[in-house]
PDB file of C-alpha atoms in Angstrom:
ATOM      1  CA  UNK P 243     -31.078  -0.214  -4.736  1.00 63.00           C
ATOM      2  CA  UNK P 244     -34.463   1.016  -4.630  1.00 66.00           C
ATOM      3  CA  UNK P 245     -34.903   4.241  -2.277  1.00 74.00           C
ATOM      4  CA  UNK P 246     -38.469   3.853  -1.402  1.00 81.00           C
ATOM      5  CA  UNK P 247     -37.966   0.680   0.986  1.00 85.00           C
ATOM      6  CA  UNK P 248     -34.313   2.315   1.816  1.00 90.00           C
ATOM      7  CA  UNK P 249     -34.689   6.181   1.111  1.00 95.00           C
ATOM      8  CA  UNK P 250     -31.214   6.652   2.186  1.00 96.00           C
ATOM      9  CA  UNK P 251     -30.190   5.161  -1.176  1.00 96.00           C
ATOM     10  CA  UNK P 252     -31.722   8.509  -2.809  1.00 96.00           C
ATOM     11  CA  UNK P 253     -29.286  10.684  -0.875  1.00 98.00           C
ATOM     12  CA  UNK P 254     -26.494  12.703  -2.138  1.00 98.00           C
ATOM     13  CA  UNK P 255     -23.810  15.058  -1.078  1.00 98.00           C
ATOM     14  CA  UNK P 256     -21.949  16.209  -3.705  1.00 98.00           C
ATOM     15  CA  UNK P 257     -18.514  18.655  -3.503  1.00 98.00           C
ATOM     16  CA  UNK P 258     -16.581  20.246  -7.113  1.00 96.00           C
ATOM     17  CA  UNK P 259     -14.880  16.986  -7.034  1.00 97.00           C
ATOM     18  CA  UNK P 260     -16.835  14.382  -5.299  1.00 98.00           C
ATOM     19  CA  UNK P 261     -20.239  12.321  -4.884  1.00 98.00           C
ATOM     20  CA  UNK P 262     -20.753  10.613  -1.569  1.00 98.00           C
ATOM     21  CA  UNK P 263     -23.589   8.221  -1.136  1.00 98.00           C
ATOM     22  CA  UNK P 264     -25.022   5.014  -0.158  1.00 97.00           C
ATOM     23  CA  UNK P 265     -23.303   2.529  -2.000  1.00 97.00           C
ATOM     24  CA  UNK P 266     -25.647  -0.043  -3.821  1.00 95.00           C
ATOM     25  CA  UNK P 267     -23.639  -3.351  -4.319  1.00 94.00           C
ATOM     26  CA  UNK P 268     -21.835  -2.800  -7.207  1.00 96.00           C
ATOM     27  CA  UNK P 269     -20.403   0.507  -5.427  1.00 97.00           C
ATOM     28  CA  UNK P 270     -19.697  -1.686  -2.313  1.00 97.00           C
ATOM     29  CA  UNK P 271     -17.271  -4.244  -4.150  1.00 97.00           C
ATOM     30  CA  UNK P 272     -15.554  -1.017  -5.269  1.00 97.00           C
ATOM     31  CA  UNK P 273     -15.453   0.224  -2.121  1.00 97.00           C
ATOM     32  CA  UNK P 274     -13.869  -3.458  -0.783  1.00 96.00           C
ATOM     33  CA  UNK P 275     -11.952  -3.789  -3.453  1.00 96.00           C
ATOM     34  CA  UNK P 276     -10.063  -0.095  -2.512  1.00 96.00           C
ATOM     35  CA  UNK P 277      -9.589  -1.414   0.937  1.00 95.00           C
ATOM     36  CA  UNK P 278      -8.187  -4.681   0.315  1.00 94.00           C
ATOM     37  CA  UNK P 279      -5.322  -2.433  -2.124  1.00 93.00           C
ATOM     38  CA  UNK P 280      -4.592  -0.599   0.946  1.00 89.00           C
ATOM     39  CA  UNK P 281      -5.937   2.488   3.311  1.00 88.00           C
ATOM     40  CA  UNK P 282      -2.646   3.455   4.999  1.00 90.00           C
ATOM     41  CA  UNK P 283       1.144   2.859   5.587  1.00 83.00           C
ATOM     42  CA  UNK P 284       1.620  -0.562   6.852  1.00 81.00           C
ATOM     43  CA  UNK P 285       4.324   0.548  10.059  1.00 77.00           C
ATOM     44  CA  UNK P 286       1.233   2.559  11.557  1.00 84.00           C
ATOM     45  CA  UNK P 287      -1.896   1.932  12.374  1.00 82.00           C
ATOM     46  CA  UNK P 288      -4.795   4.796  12.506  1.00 81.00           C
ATOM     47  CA  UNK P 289      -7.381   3.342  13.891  1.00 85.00           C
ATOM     48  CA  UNK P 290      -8.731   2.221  16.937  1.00 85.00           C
ATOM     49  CA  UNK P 291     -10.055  -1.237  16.208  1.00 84.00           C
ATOM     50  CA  UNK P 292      -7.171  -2.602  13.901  1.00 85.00           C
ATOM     51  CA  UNK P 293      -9.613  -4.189  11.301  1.00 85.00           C
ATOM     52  CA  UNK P 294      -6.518  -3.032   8.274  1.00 85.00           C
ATOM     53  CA  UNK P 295      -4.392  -5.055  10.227  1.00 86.00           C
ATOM     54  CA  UNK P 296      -5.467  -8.361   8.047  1.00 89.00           C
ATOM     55  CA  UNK P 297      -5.376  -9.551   4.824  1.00 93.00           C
ATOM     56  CA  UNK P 298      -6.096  -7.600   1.286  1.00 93.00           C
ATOM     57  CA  UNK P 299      -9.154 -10.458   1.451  1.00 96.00           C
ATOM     58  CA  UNK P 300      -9.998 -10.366   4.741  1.00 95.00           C
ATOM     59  CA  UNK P 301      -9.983  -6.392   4.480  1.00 93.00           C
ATOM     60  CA  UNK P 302     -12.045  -6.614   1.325  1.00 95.00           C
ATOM     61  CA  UNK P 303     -14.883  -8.667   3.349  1.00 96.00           C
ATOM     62  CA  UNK P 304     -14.587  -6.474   7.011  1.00 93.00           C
ATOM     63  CA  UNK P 305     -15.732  -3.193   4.545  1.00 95.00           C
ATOM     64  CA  UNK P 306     -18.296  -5.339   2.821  1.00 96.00           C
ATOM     65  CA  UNK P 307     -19.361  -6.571   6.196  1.00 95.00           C
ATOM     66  CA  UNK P 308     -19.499  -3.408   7.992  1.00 94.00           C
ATOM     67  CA  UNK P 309     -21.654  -1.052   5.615  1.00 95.00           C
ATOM     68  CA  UNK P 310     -24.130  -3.734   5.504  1.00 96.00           C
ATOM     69  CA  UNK P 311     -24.355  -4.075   9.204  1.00 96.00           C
ATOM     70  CA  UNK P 312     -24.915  -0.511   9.712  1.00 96.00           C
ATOM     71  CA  UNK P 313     -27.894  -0.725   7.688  1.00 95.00           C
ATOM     72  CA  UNK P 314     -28.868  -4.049   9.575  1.00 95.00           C
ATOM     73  CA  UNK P 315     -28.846  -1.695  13.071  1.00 96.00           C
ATOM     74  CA  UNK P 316     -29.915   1.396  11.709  1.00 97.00           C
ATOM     75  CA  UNK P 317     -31.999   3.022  14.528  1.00 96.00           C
ATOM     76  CA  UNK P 318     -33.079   6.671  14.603  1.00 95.00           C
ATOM     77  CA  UNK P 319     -31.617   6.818  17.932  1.00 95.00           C
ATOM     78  CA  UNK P 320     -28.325   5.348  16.861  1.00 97.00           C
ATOM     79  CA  UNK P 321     -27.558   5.415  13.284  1.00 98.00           C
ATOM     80  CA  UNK P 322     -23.834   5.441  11.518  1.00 98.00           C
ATOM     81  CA  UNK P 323     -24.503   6.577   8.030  1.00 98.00           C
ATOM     82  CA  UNK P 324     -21.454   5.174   5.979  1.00 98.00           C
ATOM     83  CA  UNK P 325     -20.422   6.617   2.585  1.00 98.00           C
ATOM     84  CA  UNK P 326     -19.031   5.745  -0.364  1.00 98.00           C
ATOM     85  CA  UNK P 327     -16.487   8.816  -1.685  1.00 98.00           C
ATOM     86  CA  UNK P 328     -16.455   8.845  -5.501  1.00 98.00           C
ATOM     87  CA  UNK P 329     -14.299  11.470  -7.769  1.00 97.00           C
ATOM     88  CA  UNK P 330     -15.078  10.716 -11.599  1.00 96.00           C
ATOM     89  CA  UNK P 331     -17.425   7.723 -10.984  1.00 95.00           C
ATOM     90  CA  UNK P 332     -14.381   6.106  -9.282  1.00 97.00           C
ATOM     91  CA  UNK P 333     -14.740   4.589  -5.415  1.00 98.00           C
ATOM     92  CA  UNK P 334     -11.895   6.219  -3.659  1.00 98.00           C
ATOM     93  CA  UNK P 335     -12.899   5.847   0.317  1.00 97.00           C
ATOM     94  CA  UNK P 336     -15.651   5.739   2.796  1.00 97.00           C
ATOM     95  CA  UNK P 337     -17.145   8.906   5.030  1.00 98.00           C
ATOM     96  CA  UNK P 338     -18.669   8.393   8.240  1.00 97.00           C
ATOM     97  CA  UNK P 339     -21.607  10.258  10.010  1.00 98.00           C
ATOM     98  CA  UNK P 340     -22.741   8.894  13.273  1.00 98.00           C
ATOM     99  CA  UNK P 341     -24.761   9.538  16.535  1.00 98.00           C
ATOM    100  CA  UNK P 342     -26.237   8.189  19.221  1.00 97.00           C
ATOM    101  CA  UNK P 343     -29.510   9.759  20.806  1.00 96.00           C
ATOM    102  CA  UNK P 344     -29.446  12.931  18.181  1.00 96.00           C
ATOM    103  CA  UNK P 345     -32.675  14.243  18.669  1.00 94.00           C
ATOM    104  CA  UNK P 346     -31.492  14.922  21.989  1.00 96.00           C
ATOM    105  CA  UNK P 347     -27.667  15.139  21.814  1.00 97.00           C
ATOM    106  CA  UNK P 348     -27.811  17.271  18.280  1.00 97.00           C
ATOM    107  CA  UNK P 349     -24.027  15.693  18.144  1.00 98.00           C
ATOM    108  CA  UNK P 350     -22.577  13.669  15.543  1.00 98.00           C
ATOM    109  CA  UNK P 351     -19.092  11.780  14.773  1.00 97.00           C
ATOM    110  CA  UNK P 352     -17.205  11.595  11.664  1.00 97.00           C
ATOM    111  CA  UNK P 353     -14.645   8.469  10.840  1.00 95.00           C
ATOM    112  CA  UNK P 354     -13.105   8.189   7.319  1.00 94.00           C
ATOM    113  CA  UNK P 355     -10.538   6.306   5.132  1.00 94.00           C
ATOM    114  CA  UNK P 356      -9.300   7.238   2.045  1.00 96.00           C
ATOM    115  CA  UNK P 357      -7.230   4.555  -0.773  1.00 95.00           C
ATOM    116  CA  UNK P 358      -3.928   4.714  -0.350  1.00 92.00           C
ATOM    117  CA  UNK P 359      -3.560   6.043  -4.094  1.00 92.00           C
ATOM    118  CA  UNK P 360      -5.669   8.865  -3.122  1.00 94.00           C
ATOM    119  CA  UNK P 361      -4.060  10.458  -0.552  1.00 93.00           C
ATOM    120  CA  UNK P 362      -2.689  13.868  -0.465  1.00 91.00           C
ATOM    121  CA  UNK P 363      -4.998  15.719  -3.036  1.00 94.00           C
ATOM    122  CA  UNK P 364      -7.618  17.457  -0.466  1.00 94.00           C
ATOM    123  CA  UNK P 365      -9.812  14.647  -0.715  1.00 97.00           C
ATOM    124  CA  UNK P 366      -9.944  13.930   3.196  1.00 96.00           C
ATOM    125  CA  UNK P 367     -10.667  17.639   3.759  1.00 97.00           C
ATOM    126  CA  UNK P 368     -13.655  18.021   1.101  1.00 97.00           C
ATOM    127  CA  UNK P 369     -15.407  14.418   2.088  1.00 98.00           C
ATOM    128  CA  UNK P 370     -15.318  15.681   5.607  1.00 98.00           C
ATOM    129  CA  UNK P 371     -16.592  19.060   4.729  1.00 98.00           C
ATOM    130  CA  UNK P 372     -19.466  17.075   3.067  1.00 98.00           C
ATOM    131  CA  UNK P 373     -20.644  15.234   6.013  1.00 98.00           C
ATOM    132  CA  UNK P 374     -20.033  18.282   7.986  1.00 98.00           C
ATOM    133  CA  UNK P 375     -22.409  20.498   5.777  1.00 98.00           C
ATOM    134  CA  UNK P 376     -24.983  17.356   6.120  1.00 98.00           C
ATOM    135  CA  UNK P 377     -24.271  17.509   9.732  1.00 98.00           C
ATOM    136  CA  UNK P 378     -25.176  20.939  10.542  1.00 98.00           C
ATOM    137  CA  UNK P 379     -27.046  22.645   7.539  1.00 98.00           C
ATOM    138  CA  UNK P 380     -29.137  19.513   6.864  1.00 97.00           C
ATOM    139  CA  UNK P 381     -29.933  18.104   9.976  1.00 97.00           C
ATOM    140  CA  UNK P 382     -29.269  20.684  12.360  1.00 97.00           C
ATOM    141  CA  UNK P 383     -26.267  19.495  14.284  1.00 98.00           C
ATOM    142  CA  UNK P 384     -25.314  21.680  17.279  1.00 98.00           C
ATOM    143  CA  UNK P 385     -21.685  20.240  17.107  1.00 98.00           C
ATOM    144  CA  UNK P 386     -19.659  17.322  15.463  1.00 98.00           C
ATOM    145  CA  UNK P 387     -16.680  15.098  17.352  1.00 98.00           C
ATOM    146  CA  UNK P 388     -13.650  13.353  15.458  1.00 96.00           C
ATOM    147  CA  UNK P 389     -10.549  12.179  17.253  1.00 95.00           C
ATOM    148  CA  UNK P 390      -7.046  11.320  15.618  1.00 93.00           C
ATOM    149  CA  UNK P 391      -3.751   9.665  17.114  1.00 91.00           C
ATOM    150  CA  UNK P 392      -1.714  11.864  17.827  1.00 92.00           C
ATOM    151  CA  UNK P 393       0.958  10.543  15.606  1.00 89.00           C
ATOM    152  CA  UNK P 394      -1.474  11.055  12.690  1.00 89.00           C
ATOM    153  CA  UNK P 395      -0.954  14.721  11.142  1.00 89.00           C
ATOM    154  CA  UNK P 396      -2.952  14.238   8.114  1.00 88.00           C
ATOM    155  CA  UNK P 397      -5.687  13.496   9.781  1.00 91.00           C
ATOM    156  CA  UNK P 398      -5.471  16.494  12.224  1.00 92.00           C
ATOM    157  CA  UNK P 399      -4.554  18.900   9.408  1.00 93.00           C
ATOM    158  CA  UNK P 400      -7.670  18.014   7.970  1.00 93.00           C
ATOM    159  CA  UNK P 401      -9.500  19.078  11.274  1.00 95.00           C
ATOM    160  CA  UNK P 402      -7.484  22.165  11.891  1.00 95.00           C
ATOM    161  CA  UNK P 403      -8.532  23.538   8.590  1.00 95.00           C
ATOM    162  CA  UNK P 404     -12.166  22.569   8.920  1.00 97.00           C
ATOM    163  CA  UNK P 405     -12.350  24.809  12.527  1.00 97.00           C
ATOM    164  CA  UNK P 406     -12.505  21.938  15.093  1.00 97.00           C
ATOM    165  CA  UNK P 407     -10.828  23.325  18.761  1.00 97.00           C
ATOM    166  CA  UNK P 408      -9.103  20.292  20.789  1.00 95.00           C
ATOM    167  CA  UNK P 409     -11.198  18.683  23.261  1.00 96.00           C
ATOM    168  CA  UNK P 410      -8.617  16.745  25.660  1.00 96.00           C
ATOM    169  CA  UNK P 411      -6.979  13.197  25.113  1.00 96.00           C
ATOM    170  CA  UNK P 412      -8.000   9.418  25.579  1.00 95.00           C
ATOM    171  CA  UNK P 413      -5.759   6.584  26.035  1.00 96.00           C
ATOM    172  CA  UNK P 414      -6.608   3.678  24.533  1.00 94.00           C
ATOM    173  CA  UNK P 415      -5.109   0.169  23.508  1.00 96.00           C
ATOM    174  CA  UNK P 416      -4.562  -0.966  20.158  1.00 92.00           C
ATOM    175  CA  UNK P 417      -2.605  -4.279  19.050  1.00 91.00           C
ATOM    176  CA  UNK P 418      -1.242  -4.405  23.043  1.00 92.00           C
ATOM    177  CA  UNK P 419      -0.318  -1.166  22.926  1.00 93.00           C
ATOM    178  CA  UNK P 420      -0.797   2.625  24.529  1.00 96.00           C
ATOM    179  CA  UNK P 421      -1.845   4.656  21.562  1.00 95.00           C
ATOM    180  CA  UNK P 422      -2.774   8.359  22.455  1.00 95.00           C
ATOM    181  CA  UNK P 423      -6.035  10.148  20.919  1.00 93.00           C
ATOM    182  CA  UNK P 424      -6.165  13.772  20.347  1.00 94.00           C
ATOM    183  CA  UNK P 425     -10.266  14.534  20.698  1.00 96.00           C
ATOM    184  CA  UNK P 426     -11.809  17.435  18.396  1.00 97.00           C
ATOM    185  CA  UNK P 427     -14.733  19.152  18.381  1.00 98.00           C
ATOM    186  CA  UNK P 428     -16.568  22.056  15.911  1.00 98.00           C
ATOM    187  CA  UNK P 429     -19.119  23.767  17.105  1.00 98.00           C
ATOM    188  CA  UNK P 430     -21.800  25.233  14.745  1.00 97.00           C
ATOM    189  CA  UNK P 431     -20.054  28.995  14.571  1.00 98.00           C
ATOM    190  CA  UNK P 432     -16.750  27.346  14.171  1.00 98.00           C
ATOM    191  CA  UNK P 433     -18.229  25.404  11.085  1.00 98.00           C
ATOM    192  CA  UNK P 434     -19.794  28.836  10.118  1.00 97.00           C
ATOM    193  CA  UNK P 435     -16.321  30.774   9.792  1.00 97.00           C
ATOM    194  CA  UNK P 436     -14.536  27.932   8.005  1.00 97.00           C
ATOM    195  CA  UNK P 437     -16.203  26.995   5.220  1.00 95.00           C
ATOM    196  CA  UNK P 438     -14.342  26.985   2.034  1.00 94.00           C
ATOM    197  CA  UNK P 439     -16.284  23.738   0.031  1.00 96.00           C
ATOM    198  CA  UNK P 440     -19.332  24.163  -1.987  1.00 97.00           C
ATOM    199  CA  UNK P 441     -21.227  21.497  -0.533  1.00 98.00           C
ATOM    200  CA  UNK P 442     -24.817  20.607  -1.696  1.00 98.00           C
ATOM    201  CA  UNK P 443     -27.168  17.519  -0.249  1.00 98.00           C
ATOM    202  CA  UNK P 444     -29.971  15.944  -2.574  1.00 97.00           C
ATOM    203  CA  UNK P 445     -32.210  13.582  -1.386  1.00 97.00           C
ATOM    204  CA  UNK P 446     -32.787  14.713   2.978  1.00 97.00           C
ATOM    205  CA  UNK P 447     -36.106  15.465   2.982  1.00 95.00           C
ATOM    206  CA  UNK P 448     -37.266  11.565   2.382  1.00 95.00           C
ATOM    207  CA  UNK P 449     -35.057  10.241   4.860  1.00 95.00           C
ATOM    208  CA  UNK P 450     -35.283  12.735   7.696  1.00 95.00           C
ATOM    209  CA  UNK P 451     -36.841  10.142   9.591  1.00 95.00           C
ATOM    210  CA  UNK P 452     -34.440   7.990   9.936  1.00 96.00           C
ATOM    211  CA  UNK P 453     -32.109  10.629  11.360  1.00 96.00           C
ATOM    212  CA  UNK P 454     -34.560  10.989  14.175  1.00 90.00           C
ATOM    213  CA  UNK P 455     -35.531  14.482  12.468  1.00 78.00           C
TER     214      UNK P 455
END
């Protein structure tokens, strides 16, 4: 993809083990291709809009689907920046960044899913630390929001280690059901005294615009 009519194509967060970008379409029908194998045990379900709850095809075209529509909507004032996670060359998930009004707000929200195969190496925690360094040493975040069911403990590991303090409950339904969200939030000195991953971005200062920045 060419990053002077998209310069978000040009950016680049890399970690020891990982590259997160933009993916161009090759990278995308990885990135489907990962989901449709499978994001999560099948008796749960982590998320709040139930979009694994389908199909290895119909999963397959939802990813395609999405990242493309997030570039359709992009908006300075509302963007969701959504990342491919590679290790090796190799698509292995998707990292979120998003935010509505962040000029203003200075407050962003993370989502992620990681291949089944991939899970349990410390990949969650250093894709997340990736956005997070984006987040607050790139484009100046004052703090950054995730939320997890509370029967997910991977997930909130993964925040507990990266510094994020709880920040109450929400009650939602999902497939007819009451599900239970643990909110989280890290504040810029909690993000300070827990960093542990190398982190560096490539590529910002072309695309600061679009961040509202």
């Amino acid at each position: 993809m060419d990053a002077h009519v998209w310069p978000l194509y040009g950016l680049r967060i890399t970690t020891p083990r990982l590259e997160l970008r933009l993916p161009d379409l090759q990278a995308l029908e990885e990135l489907a291709a990962v989901a449709a194998a499978g994001v999560h045990d099948e008796a749960r379900m982590p998320f709040t809009v139930p979009w694994t709850a389908a199909s290895p095809r119909e999963r397959a075209r939802a990813t395609f689907q999405h990242v493309l529509g997030t570039l359709a909507e992009w908006h300075p004032h509302r963007w969701k920046l959504s990342l491919a996670v590679l290790t090796g060359g190799r698509v292995i998930g998707r990292q979120d960044l998003s935010a509505d009004d962040f000029p203003v707000t200075r407050e962003a929200q993370t989502g992620s899913w990681l291949g089944l195969a991939h899970h349990g190496r410390g990949f969650g925690t250093e894709m997340r630390a990736a956005v997070l360094h984006l987040a607050f040493a790139g484009l100046g975040a004052h703090s950054v929001t995730s939320a997890a069911m509370t029967d997910n403990p991977a997930s909130l590991r993964v925040s507990e280690k990266l510094g994020y303090a709880p920040d109450g409950l929400t009650v939602t339904a999902v497939q007819g059901r009451s599900r239970t969200l643990r909110r989280l939030r890290l504040d810029r000195a909690a993000w300070t005294a827990h960093r542990t991953v190398p982190v560096e971005v490539h590529g910002l200062d072309t695309c600061r615009d679009l961040f509202g920045r």
